[in-house]
PDB file of C-alpha atoms in Angstrom:
ATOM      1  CA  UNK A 627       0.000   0.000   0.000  1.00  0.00           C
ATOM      2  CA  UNK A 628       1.275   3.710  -0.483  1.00  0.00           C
ATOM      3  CA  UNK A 629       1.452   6.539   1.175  1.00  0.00           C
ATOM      4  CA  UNK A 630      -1.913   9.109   0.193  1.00  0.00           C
ATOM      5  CA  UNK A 631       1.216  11.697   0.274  1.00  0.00           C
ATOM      6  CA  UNK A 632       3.681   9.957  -1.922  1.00  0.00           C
ATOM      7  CA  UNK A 633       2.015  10.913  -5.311  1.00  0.00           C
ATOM      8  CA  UNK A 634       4.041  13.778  -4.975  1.00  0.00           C
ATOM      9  CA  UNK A 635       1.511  16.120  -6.078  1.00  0.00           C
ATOM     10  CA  UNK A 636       1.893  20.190  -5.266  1.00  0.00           C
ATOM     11  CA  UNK A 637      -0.606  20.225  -2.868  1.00  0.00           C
ATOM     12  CA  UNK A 638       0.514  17.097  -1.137  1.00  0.00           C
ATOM     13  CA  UNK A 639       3.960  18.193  -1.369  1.00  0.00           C
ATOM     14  CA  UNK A 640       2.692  21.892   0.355  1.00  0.00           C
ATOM     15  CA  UNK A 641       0.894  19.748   3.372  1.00  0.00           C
ATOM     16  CA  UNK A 642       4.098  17.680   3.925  1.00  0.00           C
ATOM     17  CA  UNK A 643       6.337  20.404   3.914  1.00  0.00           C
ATOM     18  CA  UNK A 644       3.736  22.626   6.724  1.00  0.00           C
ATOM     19  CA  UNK A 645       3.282  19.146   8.821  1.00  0.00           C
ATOM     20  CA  UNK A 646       6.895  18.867   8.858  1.00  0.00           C
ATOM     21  CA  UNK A 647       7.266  22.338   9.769  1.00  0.00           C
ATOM     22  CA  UNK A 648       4.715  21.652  12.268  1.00  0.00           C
ATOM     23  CA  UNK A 649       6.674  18.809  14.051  1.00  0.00           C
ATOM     24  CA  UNK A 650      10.244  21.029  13.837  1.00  0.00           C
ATOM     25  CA  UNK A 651       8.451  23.973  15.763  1.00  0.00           C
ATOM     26  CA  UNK A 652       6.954  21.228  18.455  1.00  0.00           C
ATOM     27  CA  UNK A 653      10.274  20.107  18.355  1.00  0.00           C
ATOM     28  CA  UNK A 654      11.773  23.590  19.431  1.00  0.00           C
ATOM     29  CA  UNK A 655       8.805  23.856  21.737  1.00  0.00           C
ATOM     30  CA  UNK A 656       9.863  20.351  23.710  1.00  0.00           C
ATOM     31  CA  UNK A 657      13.227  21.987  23.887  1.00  0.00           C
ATOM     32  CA  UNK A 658      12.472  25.044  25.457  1.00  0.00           C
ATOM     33  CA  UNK A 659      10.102  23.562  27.529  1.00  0.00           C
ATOM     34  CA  UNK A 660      12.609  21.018  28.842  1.00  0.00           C
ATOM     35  CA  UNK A 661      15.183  23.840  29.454  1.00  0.00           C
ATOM     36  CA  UNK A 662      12.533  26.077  31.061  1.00  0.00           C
ATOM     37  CA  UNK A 663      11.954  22.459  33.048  1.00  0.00           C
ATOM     38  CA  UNK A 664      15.654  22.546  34.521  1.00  0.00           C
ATOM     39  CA  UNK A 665      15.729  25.841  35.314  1.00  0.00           C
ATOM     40  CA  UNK A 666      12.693  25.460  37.353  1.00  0.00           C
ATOM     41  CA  UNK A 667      14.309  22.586  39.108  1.00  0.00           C
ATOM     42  CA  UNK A 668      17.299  24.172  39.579  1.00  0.00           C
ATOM     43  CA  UNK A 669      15.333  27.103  41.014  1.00  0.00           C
ATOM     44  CA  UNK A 670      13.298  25.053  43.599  1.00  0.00           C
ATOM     45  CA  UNK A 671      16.361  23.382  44.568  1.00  0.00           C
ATOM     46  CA  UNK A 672      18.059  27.021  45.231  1.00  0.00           C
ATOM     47  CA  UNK A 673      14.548  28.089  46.792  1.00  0.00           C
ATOM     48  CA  UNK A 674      14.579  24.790  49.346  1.00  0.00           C
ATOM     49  CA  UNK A 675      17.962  25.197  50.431  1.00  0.00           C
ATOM     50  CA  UNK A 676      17.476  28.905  51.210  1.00  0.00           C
ATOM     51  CA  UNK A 677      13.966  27.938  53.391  1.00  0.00           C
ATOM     52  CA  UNK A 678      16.583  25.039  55.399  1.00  0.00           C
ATOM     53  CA  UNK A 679      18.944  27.693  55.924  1.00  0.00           C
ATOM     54  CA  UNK A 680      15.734  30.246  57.019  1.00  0.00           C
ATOM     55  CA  UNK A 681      14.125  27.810  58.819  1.00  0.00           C
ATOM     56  CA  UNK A 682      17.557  27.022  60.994  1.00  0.00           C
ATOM     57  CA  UNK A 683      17.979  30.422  61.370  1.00  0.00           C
ATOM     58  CA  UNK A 684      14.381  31.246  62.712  1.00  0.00           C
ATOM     59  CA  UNK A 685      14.946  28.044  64.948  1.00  0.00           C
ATOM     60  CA  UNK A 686      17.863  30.017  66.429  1.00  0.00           C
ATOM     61  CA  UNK A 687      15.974  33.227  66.855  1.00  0.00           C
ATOM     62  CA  UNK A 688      13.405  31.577  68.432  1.00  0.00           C
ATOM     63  CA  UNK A 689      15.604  30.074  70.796  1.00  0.00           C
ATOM     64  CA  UNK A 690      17.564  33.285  71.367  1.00  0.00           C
ATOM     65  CA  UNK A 691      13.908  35.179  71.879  1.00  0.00           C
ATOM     66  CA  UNK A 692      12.848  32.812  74.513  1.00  0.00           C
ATOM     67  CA  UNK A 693      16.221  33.299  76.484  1.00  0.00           C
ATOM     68  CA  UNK A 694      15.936  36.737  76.160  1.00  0.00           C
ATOM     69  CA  UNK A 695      12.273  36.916  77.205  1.00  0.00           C
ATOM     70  CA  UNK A 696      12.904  34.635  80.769  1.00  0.00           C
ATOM     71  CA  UNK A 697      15.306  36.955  81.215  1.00  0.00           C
ATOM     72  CA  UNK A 698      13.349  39.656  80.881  1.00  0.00           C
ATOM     73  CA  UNK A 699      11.112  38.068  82.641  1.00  0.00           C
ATOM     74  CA  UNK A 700      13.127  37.458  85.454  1.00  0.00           C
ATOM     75  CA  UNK A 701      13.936  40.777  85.952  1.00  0.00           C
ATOM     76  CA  UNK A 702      12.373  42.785  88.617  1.00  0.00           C
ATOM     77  CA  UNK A 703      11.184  45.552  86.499  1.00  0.00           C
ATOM     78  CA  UNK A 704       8.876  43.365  83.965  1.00  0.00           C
ATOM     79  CA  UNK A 705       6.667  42.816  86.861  1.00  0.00           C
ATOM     80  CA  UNK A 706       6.183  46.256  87.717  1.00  0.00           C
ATOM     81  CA  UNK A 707       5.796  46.535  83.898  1.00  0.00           C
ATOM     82  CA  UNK A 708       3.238  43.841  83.758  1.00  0.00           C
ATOM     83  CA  UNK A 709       1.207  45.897  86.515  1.00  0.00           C
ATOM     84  CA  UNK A 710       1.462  49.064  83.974  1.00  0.00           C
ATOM     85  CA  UNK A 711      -1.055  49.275  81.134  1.00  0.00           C
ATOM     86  CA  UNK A 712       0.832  49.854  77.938  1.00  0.00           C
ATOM     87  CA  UNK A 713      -0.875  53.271  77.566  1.00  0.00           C
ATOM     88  CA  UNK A 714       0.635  54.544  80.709  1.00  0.00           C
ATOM     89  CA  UNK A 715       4.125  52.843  79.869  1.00  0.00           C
ATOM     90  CA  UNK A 716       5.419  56.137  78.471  1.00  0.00           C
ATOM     91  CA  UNK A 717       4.224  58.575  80.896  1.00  0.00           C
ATOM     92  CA  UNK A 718       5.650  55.875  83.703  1.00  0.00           C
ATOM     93  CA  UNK A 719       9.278  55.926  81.953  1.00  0.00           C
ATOM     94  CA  UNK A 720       9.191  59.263  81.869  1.00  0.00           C
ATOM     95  CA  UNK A 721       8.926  59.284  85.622  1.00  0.00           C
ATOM     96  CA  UNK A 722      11.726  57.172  86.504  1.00  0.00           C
ATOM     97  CA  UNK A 723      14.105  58.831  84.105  1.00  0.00           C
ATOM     98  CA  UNK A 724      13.134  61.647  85.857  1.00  0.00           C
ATOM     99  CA  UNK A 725      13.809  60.247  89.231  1.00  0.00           C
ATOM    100  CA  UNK A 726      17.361  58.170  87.932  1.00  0.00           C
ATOM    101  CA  UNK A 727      18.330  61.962  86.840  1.00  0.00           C
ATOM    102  CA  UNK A 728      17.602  63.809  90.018  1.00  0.00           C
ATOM    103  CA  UNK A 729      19.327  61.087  92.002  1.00  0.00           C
ATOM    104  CA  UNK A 730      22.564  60.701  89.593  1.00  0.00           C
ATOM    105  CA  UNK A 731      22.952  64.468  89.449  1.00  0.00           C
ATOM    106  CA  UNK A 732      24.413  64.902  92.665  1.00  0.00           C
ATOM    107  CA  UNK A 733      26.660  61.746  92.069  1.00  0.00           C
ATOM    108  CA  UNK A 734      27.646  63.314  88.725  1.00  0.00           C
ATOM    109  CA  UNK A 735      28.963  66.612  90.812  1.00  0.00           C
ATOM    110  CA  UNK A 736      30.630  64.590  93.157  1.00  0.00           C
ATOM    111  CA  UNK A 737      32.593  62.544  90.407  1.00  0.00           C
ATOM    112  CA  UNK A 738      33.320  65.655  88.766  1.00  0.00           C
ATOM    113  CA  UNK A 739      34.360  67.272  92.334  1.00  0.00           C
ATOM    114  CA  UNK A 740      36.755  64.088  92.922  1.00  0.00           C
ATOM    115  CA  UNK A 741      37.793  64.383  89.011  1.00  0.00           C
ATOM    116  CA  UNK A 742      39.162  67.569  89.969  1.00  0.00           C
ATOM    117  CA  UNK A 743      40.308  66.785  92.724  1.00  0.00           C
ATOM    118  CA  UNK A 744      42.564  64.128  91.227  1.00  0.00           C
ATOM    119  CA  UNK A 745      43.842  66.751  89.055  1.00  0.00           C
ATOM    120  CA  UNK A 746      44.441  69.090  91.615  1.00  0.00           C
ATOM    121  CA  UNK A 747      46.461  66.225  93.356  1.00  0.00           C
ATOM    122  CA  UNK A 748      48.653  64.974  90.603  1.00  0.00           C
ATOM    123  CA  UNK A 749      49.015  69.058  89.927  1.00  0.00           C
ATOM    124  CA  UNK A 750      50.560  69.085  93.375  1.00  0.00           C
ATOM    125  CA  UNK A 751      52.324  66.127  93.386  1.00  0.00           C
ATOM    126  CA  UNK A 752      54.012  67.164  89.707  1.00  0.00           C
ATOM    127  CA  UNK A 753      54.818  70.168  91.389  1.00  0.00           C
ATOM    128  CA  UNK A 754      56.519  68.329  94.410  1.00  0.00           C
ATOM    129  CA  UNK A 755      58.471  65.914  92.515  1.00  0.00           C
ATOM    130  CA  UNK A 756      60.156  68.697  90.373  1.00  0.00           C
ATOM    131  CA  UNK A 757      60.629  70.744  94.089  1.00  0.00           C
ATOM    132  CA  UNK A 758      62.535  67.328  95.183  1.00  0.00           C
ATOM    133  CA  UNK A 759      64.750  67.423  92.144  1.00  0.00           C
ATOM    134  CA  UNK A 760      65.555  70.729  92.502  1.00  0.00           C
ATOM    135  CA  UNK A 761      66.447  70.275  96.248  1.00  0.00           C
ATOM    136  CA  UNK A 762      68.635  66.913  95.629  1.00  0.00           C
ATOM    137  CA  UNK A 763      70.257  68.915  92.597  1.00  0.00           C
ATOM    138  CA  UNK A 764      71.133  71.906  94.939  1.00  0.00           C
ATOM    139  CA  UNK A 765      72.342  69.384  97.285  1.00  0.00           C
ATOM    140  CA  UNK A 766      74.636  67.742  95.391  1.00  0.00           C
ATOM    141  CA  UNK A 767      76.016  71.043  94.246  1.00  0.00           C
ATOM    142  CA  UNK A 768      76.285  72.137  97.825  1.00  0.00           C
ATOM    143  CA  UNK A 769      78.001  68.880  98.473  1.00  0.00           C
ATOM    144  CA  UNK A 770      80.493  69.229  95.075  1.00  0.00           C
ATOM    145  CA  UNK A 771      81.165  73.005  96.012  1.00  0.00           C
ATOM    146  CA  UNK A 772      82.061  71.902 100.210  1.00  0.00           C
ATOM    147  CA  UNK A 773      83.840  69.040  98.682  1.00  0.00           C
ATOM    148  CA  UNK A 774      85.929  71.831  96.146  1.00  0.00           C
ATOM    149  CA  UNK A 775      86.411  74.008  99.457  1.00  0.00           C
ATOM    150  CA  UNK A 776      87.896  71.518 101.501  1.00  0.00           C
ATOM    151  CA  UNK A 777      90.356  70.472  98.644  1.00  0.00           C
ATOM    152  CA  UNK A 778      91.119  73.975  98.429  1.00  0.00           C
ATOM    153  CA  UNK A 779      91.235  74.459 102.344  1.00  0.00           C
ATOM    154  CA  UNK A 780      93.584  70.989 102.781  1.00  0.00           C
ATOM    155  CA  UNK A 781      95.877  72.014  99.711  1.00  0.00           C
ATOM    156  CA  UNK A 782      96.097  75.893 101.241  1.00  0.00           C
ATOM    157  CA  UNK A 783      96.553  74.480 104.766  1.00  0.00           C
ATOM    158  CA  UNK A 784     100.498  73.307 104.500  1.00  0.00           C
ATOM    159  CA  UNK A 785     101.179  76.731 103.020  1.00  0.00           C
ATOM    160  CA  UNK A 786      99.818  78.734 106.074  1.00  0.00           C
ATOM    161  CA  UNK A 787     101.580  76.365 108.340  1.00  0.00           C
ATOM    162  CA  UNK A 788     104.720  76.776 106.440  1.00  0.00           C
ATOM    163  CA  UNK A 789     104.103  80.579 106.383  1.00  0.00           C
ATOM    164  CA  UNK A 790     103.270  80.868 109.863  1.00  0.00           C
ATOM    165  CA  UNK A 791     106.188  78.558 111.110  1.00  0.00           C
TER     166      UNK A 791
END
């Protein structure tokens, strides 16, 4: 039996040369489809690593949240908080920083007061050390210039007594 297309007619030729054509383009078409295929894949698989690495991460932070909130917890303040409506939070903060300010103040002029008086001190002390080096430097000039006069007083000494004899 033969093919209805192989009398190789015009028209028949036209319809073989559109189906195959046809088939090329759905060729093309399974190509890009399986490339646009991988890339999906490979996209997923780039997507699912990133949610492991998110979800380990959040698993941290989650841990690291619940530390930090029995701490806070812990902490004498959170109950006083807890007794505070969250409207009156502010105004409440506002307070104690108040408070903490007025009491620190006169600790801040009493550093301040001892700063200076530290200053004052190694000021005087400064002062006192150079004093001492003066003094131990006019001493040992003292000390050379008796030294030099009893030299002079022992070498003149045989020449009085030789004068006076």
């Amino acid at each position: 039996m033969e093919h209805p297309y192989a009398l190789g007619d015009a028209p028949s030729r036209v319809l073989l040369a559109g189906l195959k054509a046809e088939v090329e383009t759905c060729r093309n078409a399974v190509v890009a489809l399986d490339r646009q295929e991988a890339t999906a894949q490979a996209y997923q698989e780039n997507n699912h690593q990133r949610l492991t690495a998110l979800a380990s991460e959040q698993q941290a932070l989650a841990a690291a949240i619940q530390q930090h909130a029995d701490a806070w917890n812990a902490h004498p303040l959170a109950e006083k908080l807890h007794a505070i409506s969250p409207a009156e939070r502010p105004t409440w903060f506002v307070a104690r920083n108040q408070a903490m300010r007025k009491h620190l103040a006169p600790l801040a002029s009493e550093e301040t007061a001892w700063r200076q008086a530290e200053k004052a001190r190694a000021t005087a002390q400064a002062t006192r050390d150079q004093a001492q080096r003066k003094q131990s430097a006019a001493r040992d000039a003292a000390s050379a210039a008796q030294a030099n006069l009893d030299r002079t007083a022992k070498a003149s000494s045989p020449q009085r007594l030789a004068k006076t004899k």
